[in-house]
Amino acid sequence: MTQRQRSTLRASVPRPAQSTVLLLGTLLAVESVLVGTYLLATDAAVLSLRYLLYPFVWINLAVLAVRAVDVPVPADRRSVGAAVVAAGYLLVLAWTSGLVGAGSGGALSFRIAPAMPGWGPVLLVGGPVSIALIPFETVGYVALAILVYVGVGRAAAGVLSGLVGLVTCVSCVGPVLAAVVSGLLGGASTAAAGGASATILGVTTGAYAYDLSTGLFVLTVAALWATLR
């Protein structure tokens, strides 16, 4: 490769804005402090480095992706329709991943389960519905729903047609499939229950459930971002 080709290649690769780099650095610094403080204040043990890092991959990527797109306020028929589609998509993700499920039918109850930052603290709600809001999955799925909202709003012409675009549609299925597989191999509910123990860090799930989920999440955000930028 010649010097001219290398210069052209460097010029073609987009460089992140300084504000983006600063935001990512701030997120990483805060997350490092939170993890360090939690490890010092509890008897938690890091049993798997990748499970320690995965939540922050989700959270950081979600924050950066949403920040990088223009998210309009629902103000007309098209944008309201897009918001309904995005809300339905979020509900499917939450249900298939185990964040939201059928309740026991008993009295409404709330509990906070401590866990490693990113995995916790987990908000557990029982009663008519069962809710286990794991921070990184909640943030990640909300971000995906926002990106889908923007994508559907741009794809719809006049009256909402429901057409998102081939890349967006295919990529959006990934997290749903990953959530189903994650549920079959262990599930978010199991991870939330395990998170109440100070020594458990995601190891209550299947061996590769969150590897698959994280990989598909990253690919989905990348595909959505590529169509929206």
PDB file of C-alpha atoms in Angstrom:
ATOM      1  CA  MET A   1       0.000   0.000   0.000  1.00  0.00           C
ATOM      2  CA  THR A   2       1.398   3.363  -1.047  1.00  0.00           C
ATOM      3  CA  GLN A   3       1.604   6.437   1.166  1.00  0.00           C
ATOM      4  CA  ARG A   4      -1.173   8.049  -0.878  1.00  0.00           C
ATOM      5  CA  GLN A   5      -3.434   5.024  -0.391  1.00  0.00           C
ATOM      6  CA  ARG A   6      -2.792   5.021   3.352  1.00  0.00           C
ATOM      7  CA  SER A   7      -3.610   8.737   3.520  1.00  0.00           C
ATOM      8  CA  THR A   8      -6.826   8.169   1.569  1.00  0.00           C
ATOM      9  CA  LEU A   9      -7.803   5.289   3.867  1.00  0.00           C
ATOM     10  CA  ARG A  10      -7.192   7.376   6.994  1.00  0.00           C
ATOM     11  CA  ALA A  11      -9.232  10.213   5.512  1.00  0.00           C
ATOM     12  CA  SER A  12     -12.147   7.858   4.737  1.00  0.00           C
ATOM     13  CA  VAL A  13     -12.359   6.511   8.291  1.00  0.00           C
ATOM     14  CA  PRO A  14     -14.658   8.761  10.345  1.00  0.00           C
ATOM     15  CA  ARG A  15     -13.108  10.159  13.493  1.00  0.00           C
ATOM     16  CA  PRO A  16     -15.254  10.476  16.599  1.00  0.00           C
ATOM     17  CA  ALA A  17     -16.014  14.009  17.708  1.00  0.00           C
ATOM     18  CA  GLN A  18     -14.131  15.323  20.713  1.00  0.00           C
ATOM     19  CA  SER A  19     -17.383  15.518  22.670  1.00  0.00           C
ATOM     20  CA  THR A  20     -18.031  11.833  21.960  1.00  0.00           C
ATOM     21  CA  VAL A  21     -14.574  10.843  23.165  1.00  0.00           C
ATOM     22  CA  LEU A  22     -15.049  12.983  26.288  1.00  0.00           C
ATOM     23  CA  LEU A  23     -18.437  11.393  26.994  1.00  0.00           C
ATOM     24  CA  LEU A  24     -17.054   7.877  26.591  1.00  0.00           C
ATOM     25  CA  GLY A  25     -14.108   8.700  28.827  1.00  0.00           C
ATOM     26  CA  THR A  26     -16.457  10.081  31.475  1.00  0.00           C
ATOM     27  CA  LEU A  27     -18.660   6.982  31.323  1.00  0.00           C
ATOM     28  CA  LEU A  28     -15.664   4.672  31.677  1.00  0.00           C
ATOM     29  CA  ALA A  29     -14.283   6.681  34.603  1.00  0.00           C
ATOM     30  CA  VAL A  30     -17.614   6.657  36.461  1.00  0.00           C
ATOM     31  CA  GLU A  31     -18.101   2.943  35.813  1.00  0.00           C
ATOM     32  CA  SER A  32     -14.603   2.125  37.041  1.00  0.00           C
ATOM     33  CA  VAL A  33     -15.228   4.056  40.260  1.00  0.00           C
ATOM     34  CA  LEU A  34     -18.576   2.315  40.791  1.00  0.00           C
ATOM     35  CA  VAL A  35     -17.101  -1.158  40.280  1.00  0.00           C
ATOM     36  CA  GLY A  36     -14.097  -0.424  42.480  1.00  0.00           C
ATOM     37  CA  THR A  37     -16.277   0.981  45.241  1.00  0.00           C
ATOM     38  CA  TYR A  38     -18.634  -1.993  45.091  1.00  0.00           C
ATOM     39  CA  LEU A  39     -15.773  -4.493  45.289  1.00  0.00           C
ATOM     40  CA  LEU A  40     -14.281  -2.670  48.283  1.00  0.00           C
ATOM     41  CA  ALA A  41     -17.585  -2.296  50.096  1.00  0.00           C
ATOM     42  CA  THR A  42     -18.847  -5.862  49.621  1.00  0.00           C
ATOM     43  CA  ASP A  43     -17.526  -9.399  49.516  1.00  0.00           C
ATOM     44  CA  ALA A  44     -18.228  -9.638  45.801  1.00  0.00           C
ATOM     45  CA  ALA A  45     -15.861 -11.640  43.642  1.00  0.00           C
ATOM     46  CA  VAL A  46     -15.314 -11.188  39.900  1.00  0.00           C
ATOM     47  CA  LEU A  47     -15.754 -14.720  38.609  1.00  0.00           C
ATOM     48  CA  SER A  48     -15.689 -13.754  34.932  1.00  0.00           C
ATOM     49  CA  LEU A  49     -14.068 -10.669  33.413  1.00  0.00           C
ATOM     50  CA  ARG A  50     -16.286 -10.707  30.357  1.00  0.00           C
ATOM     51  CA  TYR A  51     -19.426 -10.714  32.483  1.00  0.00           C
ATOM     52  CA  LEU A  52     -17.994  -7.753  34.352  1.00  0.00           C
ATOM     53  CA  LEU A  53     -17.479  -5.833  31.112  1.00  0.00           C
ATOM     54  CA  TYR A  54     -20.565  -6.794  29.091  1.00  0.00           C
ATOM     55  CA  PRO A  55     -23.002  -4.500  30.950  1.00  0.00           C
ATOM     56  CA  PHE A  56     -20.830  -1.481  30.255  1.00  0.00           C
ATOM     57  CA  VAL A  57     -20.560  -2.418  26.573  1.00  0.00           C
ATOM     58  CA  TRP A  58     -24.359  -2.289  26.433  1.00  0.00           C
ATOM     59  CA  ILE A  59     -24.711   0.915  28.437  1.00  0.00           C
ATOM     60  CA  ASN A  60     -21.938   2.878  26.746  1.00  0.00           C
ATOM     61  CA  LEU A  61     -22.938   1.836  23.240  1.00  0.00           C
ATOM     62  CA  ALA A  62     -26.587   2.639  23.984  1.00  0.00           C
ATOM     63  CA  VAL A  63     -25.759   6.119  25.270  1.00  0.00           C
ATOM     64  CA  LEU A  64     -23.430   6.932  22.368  1.00  0.00           C
ATOM     65  CA  ALA A  65     -25.840   5.606  19.726  1.00  0.00           C
ATOM     66  CA  VAL A  66     -28.849   7.555  20.982  1.00  0.00           C
ATOM     67  CA  ARG A  67     -26.744  10.676  21.355  1.00  0.00           C
ATOM     68  CA  ALA A  68     -25.574  10.349  17.749  1.00  0.00           C
ATOM     69  CA  VAL A  69     -29.057  10.516  16.184  1.00  0.00           C
ATOM     70  CA  ASP A  70     -31.697  13.197  16.111  1.00  0.00           C
ATOM     71  CA  VAL A  71     -34.660  11.931  18.154  1.00  0.00           C
ATOM     72  CA  PRO A  72     -37.769  13.996  17.362  1.00  0.00           C
ATOM     73  CA  VAL A  73     -40.597  14.485  19.827  1.00  0.00           C
ATOM     74  CA  PRO A  74     -43.781  12.669  18.674  1.00  0.00           C
ATOM     75  CA  ALA A  75     -45.826  15.525  17.269  1.00  0.00           C
ATOM     76  CA  ASP A  76     -47.734  14.240  14.234  1.00  0.00           C
ATOM     77  CA  ARG A  77     -49.498  11.119  13.012  1.00  0.00           C
ATOM     78  CA  ARG A  78     -46.369   9.587  11.566  1.00  0.00           C
ATOM     79  CA  SER A  79     -44.171  10.116  14.620  1.00  0.00           C
ATOM     80  CA  VAL A  80     -46.887   8.940  17.008  1.00  0.00           C
ATOM     81  CA  GLY A  81     -47.298   5.787  14.915  1.00  0.00           C
ATOM     82  CA  ALA A  82     -43.535   5.270  15.012  1.00  0.00           C
ATOM     83  CA  ALA A  83     -43.590   5.651  18.801  1.00  0.00           C
ATOM     84  CA  VAL A  84     -46.299   2.961  19.042  1.00  0.00           C
ATOM     85  CA  VAL A  85     -44.205   0.582  16.930  1.00  0.00           C
ATOM     86  CA  ALA A  86     -41.124   1.288  19.076  1.00  0.00           C
ATOM     87  CA  ALA A  87     -43.096   0.761  22.286  1.00  0.00           C
ATOM     88  CA  GLY A  88     -44.344  -2.583  21.000  1.00  0.00           C
ATOM     89  CA  TYR A  89     -40.798  -3.573  20.067  1.00  0.00           C
ATOM     90  CA  LEU A  90     -39.578  -2.644  23.543  1.00  0.00           C
ATOM     91  CA  LEU A  91     -42.337  -4.708  25.125  1.00  0.00           C
ATOM     92  CA  VAL A  92     -41.390  -7.752  23.008  1.00  0.00           C
ATOM     93  CA  LEU A  93     -37.750  -7.394  24.043  1.00  0.00           C
ATOM     94  CA  ALA A  94     -38.659  -6.973  27.715  1.00  0.00           C
ATOM     95  CA  TRP A  95     -41.012  -9.970  27.668  1.00  0.00           C
ATOM     96  CA  THR A  96     -38.766 -12.373  25.759  1.00  0.00           C
ATOM     97  CA  SER A  97     -35.721 -11.450  27.863  1.00  0.00           C
ATOM     98  CA  GLY A  98     -37.579 -11.955  31.132  1.00  0.00           C
ATOM     99  CA  LEU A  99     -37.431  -8.347  32.284  1.00  0.00           C
ATOM    100  CA  VAL A 100     -41.221  -8.352  32.301  1.00  0.00           C
ATOM    101  CA  GLY A 101     -43.443 -11.383  32.765  1.00  0.00           C
ATOM    102  CA  ALA A 102     -46.653 -12.724  34.204  1.00  0.00           C
ATOM    103  CA  GLY A 103     -47.014 -12.102  37.913  1.00  0.00           C
ATOM    104  CA  SER A 104     -48.121 -14.330  40.745  1.00  0.00           C
ATOM    105  CA  GLY A 105     -51.335 -12.409  41.201  1.00  0.00           C
ATOM    106  CA  GLY A 106     -50.495 -11.515  44.785  1.00  0.00           C
ATOM    107  CA  ALA A 107     -50.085  -8.133  46.381  1.00  0.00           C
ATOM    108  CA  LEU A 108     -47.884  -5.587  44.671  1.00  0.00           C
ATOM    109  CA  SER A 109     -44.351  -5.641  46.070  1.00  0.00           C
ATOM    110  CA  PHE A 110     -41.087  -3.849  45.395  1.00  0.00           C
ATOM    111  CA  ARG A 111     -37.560  -4.878  46.236  1.00  0.00           C
ATOM    112  CA  ILE A 112     -34.074  -3.718  45.300  1.00  0.00           C
ATOM    113  CA  ALA A 113     -31.535  -6.522  44.848  1.00  0.00           C
ATOM    114  CA  PRO A 114     -27.882  -5.402  45.085  1.00  0.00           C
ATOM    115  CA  ALA A 115     -25.495  -6.638  42.417  1.00  0.00           C
ATOM    116  CA  MET A 116     -22.340  -5.637  40.594  1.00  0.00           C
ATOM    117  CA  PRO A 117     -22.744  -2.224  38.893  1.00  0.00           C
ATOM    118  CA  GLY A 118     -24.284  -2.728  35.484  1.00  0.00           C
ATOM    119  CA  TRP A 119     -25.975  -5.918  36.623  1.00  0.00           C
ATOM    120  CA  GLY A 120     -27.537  -4.098  39.518  1.00  0.00           C
ATOM    121  CA  PRO A 121     -29.069  -2.770  41.513  1.00  0.00           C
ATOM    122  CA  VAL A 122     -32.027  -4.738  40.184  1.00  0.00           C
ATOM    123  CA  LEU A 123     -35.553  -3.444  40.691  1.00  0.00           C
ATOM    124  CA  LEU A 124     -37.805  -6.429  41.417  1.00  0.00           C
ATOM    125  CA  VAL A 125     -41.558  -5.968  41.256  1.00  0.00           C
ATOM    126  CA  GLY A 126     -43.993  -8.728  42.125  1.00  0.00           C
ATOM    127  CA  GLY A 127     -47.765  -9.041  42.081  1.00  0.00           C
ATOM    128  CA  PRO A 128     -50.000  -8.659  39.008  1.00  0.00           C
ATOM    129  CA  VAL A 129     -46.876  -8.525  36.855  1.00  0.00           C
ATOM    130  CA  SER A 130     -43.339  -9.688  37.429  1.00  0.00           C
ATOM    131  CA  ILE A 131     -40.621  -7.145  36.650  1.00  0.00           C
ATOM    132  CA  ALA A 132     -36.861  -7.528  37.033  1.00  0.00           C
ATOM    133  CA  LEU A 133     -35.163  -4.430  35.664  1.00  0.00           C
ATOM    134  CA  ILE A 134     -31.492  -5.242  35.151  1.00  0.00           C
ATOM    135  CA  PRO A 135     -29.811  -1.870  34.450  1.00  0.00           C
ATOM    136  CA  PHE A 136     -27.737  -2.724  31.378  1.00  0.00           C
ATOM    137  CA  GLU A 137     -30.498  -4.640  29.607  1.00  0.00           C
ATOM    138  CA  THR A 138     -33.050  -1.967  30.436  1.00  0.00           C
ATOM    139  CA  VAL A 139     -30.815   0.798  29.087  1.00  0.00           C
ATOM    140  CA  GLY A 140     -29.866  -1.255  26.026  1.00  0.00           C
ATOM    141  CA  TYR A 141     -33.406  -2.210  25.064  1.00  0.00           C
ATOM    142  CA  VAL A 142     -34.707   1.331  25.599  1.00  0.00           C
ATOM    143  CA  ALA A 143     -31.937   2.599  23.307  1.00  0.00           C
ATOM    144  CA  LEU A 144     -32.868   0.049  20.640  1.00  0.00           C
ATOM    145  CA  ALA A 145     -36.497   1.116  20.877  1.00  0.00           C
ATOM    146  CA  ILE A 146     -35.478   4.767  20.444  1.00  0.00           C
ATOM    147  CA  LEU A 147     -33.423   3.912  17.364  1.00  0.00           C
ATOM    148  CA  VAL A 148     -36.321   1.897  15.947  1.00  0.00           C
ATOM    149  CA  TYR A 149     -38.619   4.856  16.620  1.00  0.00           C
ATOM    150  CA  VAL A 150     -36.339   7.146  14.633  1.00  0.00           C
ATOM    151  CA  GLY A 151     -35.980   4.555  11.849  1.00  0.00           C
ATOM    152  CA  VAL A 152     -39.698   3.930  11.493  1.00  0.00           C
ATOM    153  CA  GLY A 153     -40.434   7.646  11.556  1.00  0.00           C
ATOM    154  CA  ARG A 154     -38.009   8.248   8.701  1.00  0.00           C
ATOM    155  CA  ALA A 155     -39.162   5.258   6.643  1.00  0.00           C
ATOM    156  CA  ALA A 156     -42.865   6.078   6.863  1.00  0.00           C
ATOM    157  CA  ALA A 157     -44.210   8.383   4.188  1.00  0.00           C
ATOM    158  CA  GLY A 158     -47.376  10.345   4.929  1.00  0.00           C
ATOM    159  CA  VAL A 159     -49.328   7.698   6.834  1.00  0.00           C
ATOM    160  CA  LEU A 160     -47.193   5.213   8.770  1.00  0.00           C
ATOM    161  CA  SER A 161     -46.665   2.170   6.574  1.00  0.00           C
ATOM    162  CA  GLY A 162     -44.757   0.125   9.139  1.00  0.00           C
ATOM    163  CA  LEU A 163     -41.844  -0.311   6.722  1.00  0.00           C
ATOM    164  CA  VAL A 164     -38.547   0.205   8.486  1.00  0.00           C
ATOM    165  CA  GLY A 165     -36.140  -0.901   5.766  1.00  0.00           C
ATOM    166  CA  LEU A 166     -34.493  -4.262   5.125  1.00  0.00           C
ATOM    167  CA  VAL A 167     -31.358  -3.721   7.207  1.00  0.00           C
ATOM    168  CA  THR A 168     -33.280  -2.307  10.136  1.00  0.00           C
ATOM    169  CA  CYS A 169     -35.915  -5.041  10.086  1.00  0.00           C
ATOM    170  CA  VAL A 170     -33.389  -7.863   9.906  1.00  0.00           C
ATOM    171  CA  SER A 171     -31.183  -6.387  12.601  1.00  0.00           C
ATOM    172  CA  CYS A 172     -34.082  -5.722  14.961  1.00  0.00           C
ATOM    173  CA  VAL A 173     -34.954  -9.408  15.045  1.00  0.00           C
ATOM    174  CA  GLY A 174     -31.508 -10.238  16.439  1.00  0.00           C
ATOM    175  CA  PRO A 175     -32.027  -9.022  20.016  1.00  0.00           C
ATOM    176  CA  VAL A 176     -35.417 -10.755  20.189  1.00  0.00           C
ATOM    177  CA  LEU A 177     -33.850 -14.068  19.168  1.00  0.00           C
ATOM    178  CA  ALA A 178     -30.969 -13.476  21.552  1.00  0.00           C
ATOM    179  CA  ALA A 179     -33.409 -12.757  24.370  1.00  0.00           C
ATOM    180  CA  VAL A 180     -35.255 -16.000  23.674  1.00  0.00           C
ATOM    181  CA  VAL A 181     -32.016 -17.991  23.629  1.00  0.00           C
ATOM    182  CA  SER A 182     -30.842 -16.218  26.773  1.00  0.00           C
ATOM    183  CA  GLY A 183     -34.091 -17.167  28.450  1.00  0.00           C
ATOM    184  CA  LEU A 184     -33.739 -20.795  27.404  1.00  0.00           C
ATOM    185  CA  LEU A 185     -30.149 -20.986  28.642  1.00  0.00           C
ATOM    186  CA  GLY A 186     -30.708 -19.226  31.923  1.00  0.00           C
ATOM    187  CA  GLY A 187     -32.531 -16.009  31.368  1.00  0.00           C
ATOM    188  CA  ALA A 188     -32.558 -12.514  32.740  1.00  0.00           C
ATOM    189  CA  SER A 189     -34.822 -13.504  35.594  1.00  0.00           C
ATOM    190  CA  THR A 190     -32.279 -16.065  36.754  1.00  0.00           C
ATOM    191  CA  ALA A 191     -29.508 -13.487  36.521  1.00  0.00           C
ATOM    192  CA  ALA A 192     -31.573 -11.029  38.530  1.00  0.00           C
ATOM    193  CA  ALA A 193     -32.219 -13.576  41.226  1.00  0.00           C
ATOM    194  CA  GLY A 194     -28.564 -14.523  41.275  1.00  0.00           C
ATOM    195  CA  GLY A 195     -27.599 -10.873  41.451  1.00  0.00           C
ATOM    196  CA  ALA A 196     -28.906 -10.728  44.997  1.00  0.00           C
ATOM    197  CA  SER A 197     -25.877 -12.763  45.993  1.00  0.00           C
ATOM    198  CA  ALA A 198     -22.773 -10.635  46.347  1.00  0.00           C
ATOM    199  CA  THR A 199     -20.541 -13.330  44.884  1.00  0.00           C
ATOM    200  CA  ILE A 200     -22.497 -14.045  41.705  1.00  0.00           C
ATOM    201  CA  LEU A 201     -21.723 -12.118  38.531  1.00  0.00           C
ATOM    202  CA  GLY A 202     -23.814 -13.440  35.690  1.00  0.00           C
ATOM    203  CA  VAL A 203     -22.642 -17.025  36.108  1.00  0.00           C
ATOM    204  CA  THR A 204     -26.172 -18.227  36.811  1.00  0.00           C
ATOM    205  CA  THR A 205     -26.997 -17.841  33.116  1.00  0.00           C
ATOM    206  CA  GLY A 206     -26.053 -20.265  30.372  1.00  0.00           C
ATOM    207  CA  ALA A 207     -22.407 -20.387  29.339  1.00  0.00           C
ATOM    208  CA  TYR A 208     -22.874 -18.378  26.146  1.00  0.00           C
ATOM    209  CA  ALA A 209     -26.255 -16.697  26.594  1.00  0.00           C
ATOM    210  CA  TYR A 210     -24.901 -13.213  27.234  1.00  0.00           C
ATOM    211  CA  ASP A 211     -22.065 -13.646  24.737  1.00  0.00           C
ATOM    212  CA  LEU A 212     -24.710 -14.130  22.053  1.00  0.00           C
ATOM    213  CA  SER A 213     -26.915 -11.353  23.397  1.00  0.00           C
ATOM    214  CA  THR A 214     -24.046  -8.877  23.565  1.00  0.00           C
ATOM    215  CA  GLY A 215     -22.793  -9.734  20.092  1.00  0.00           C
ATOM    216  CA  LEU A 216     -26.226  -9.313  18.533  1.00  0.00           C
ATOM    217  CA  PHE A 217     -26.837  -6.134  20.505  1.00  0.00           C
ATOM    218  CA  VAL A 218     -23.641  -4.587  19.159  1.00  0.00           C
ATOM    219  CA  LEU A 219     -24.477  -5.651  15.584  1.00  0.00           C
ATOM    220  CA  THR A 220     -28.021  -4.313  15.910  1.00  0.00           C
ATOM    221  CA  VAL A 221     -26.940  -0.919  17.197  1.00  0.00           C
ATOM    222  CA  ALA A 222     -24.302  -0.708  14.448  1.00  0.00           C
ATOM    223  CA  ALA A 223     -26.845  -1.603  11.739  1.00  0.00           C
ATOM    224  CA  LEU A 224     -29.431   0.850  13.041  1.00  0.00           C
ATOM    225  CA  TRP A 225     -26.864   3.604  13.457  1.00  0.00           C
ATOM    226  CA  ALA A 226     -25.587   3.022   9.900  1.00  0.00           C
ATOM    227  CA  THR A 227     -29.085   3.522   8.490  1.00  0.00           C
ATOM    228  CA  LEU A 228     -29.845   6.581  10.620  1.00  0.00           C
ATOM    229  CA  ARG A 229     -26.654   8.621  10.460  1.00  0.00           C
TER     230      ARG A 229
END
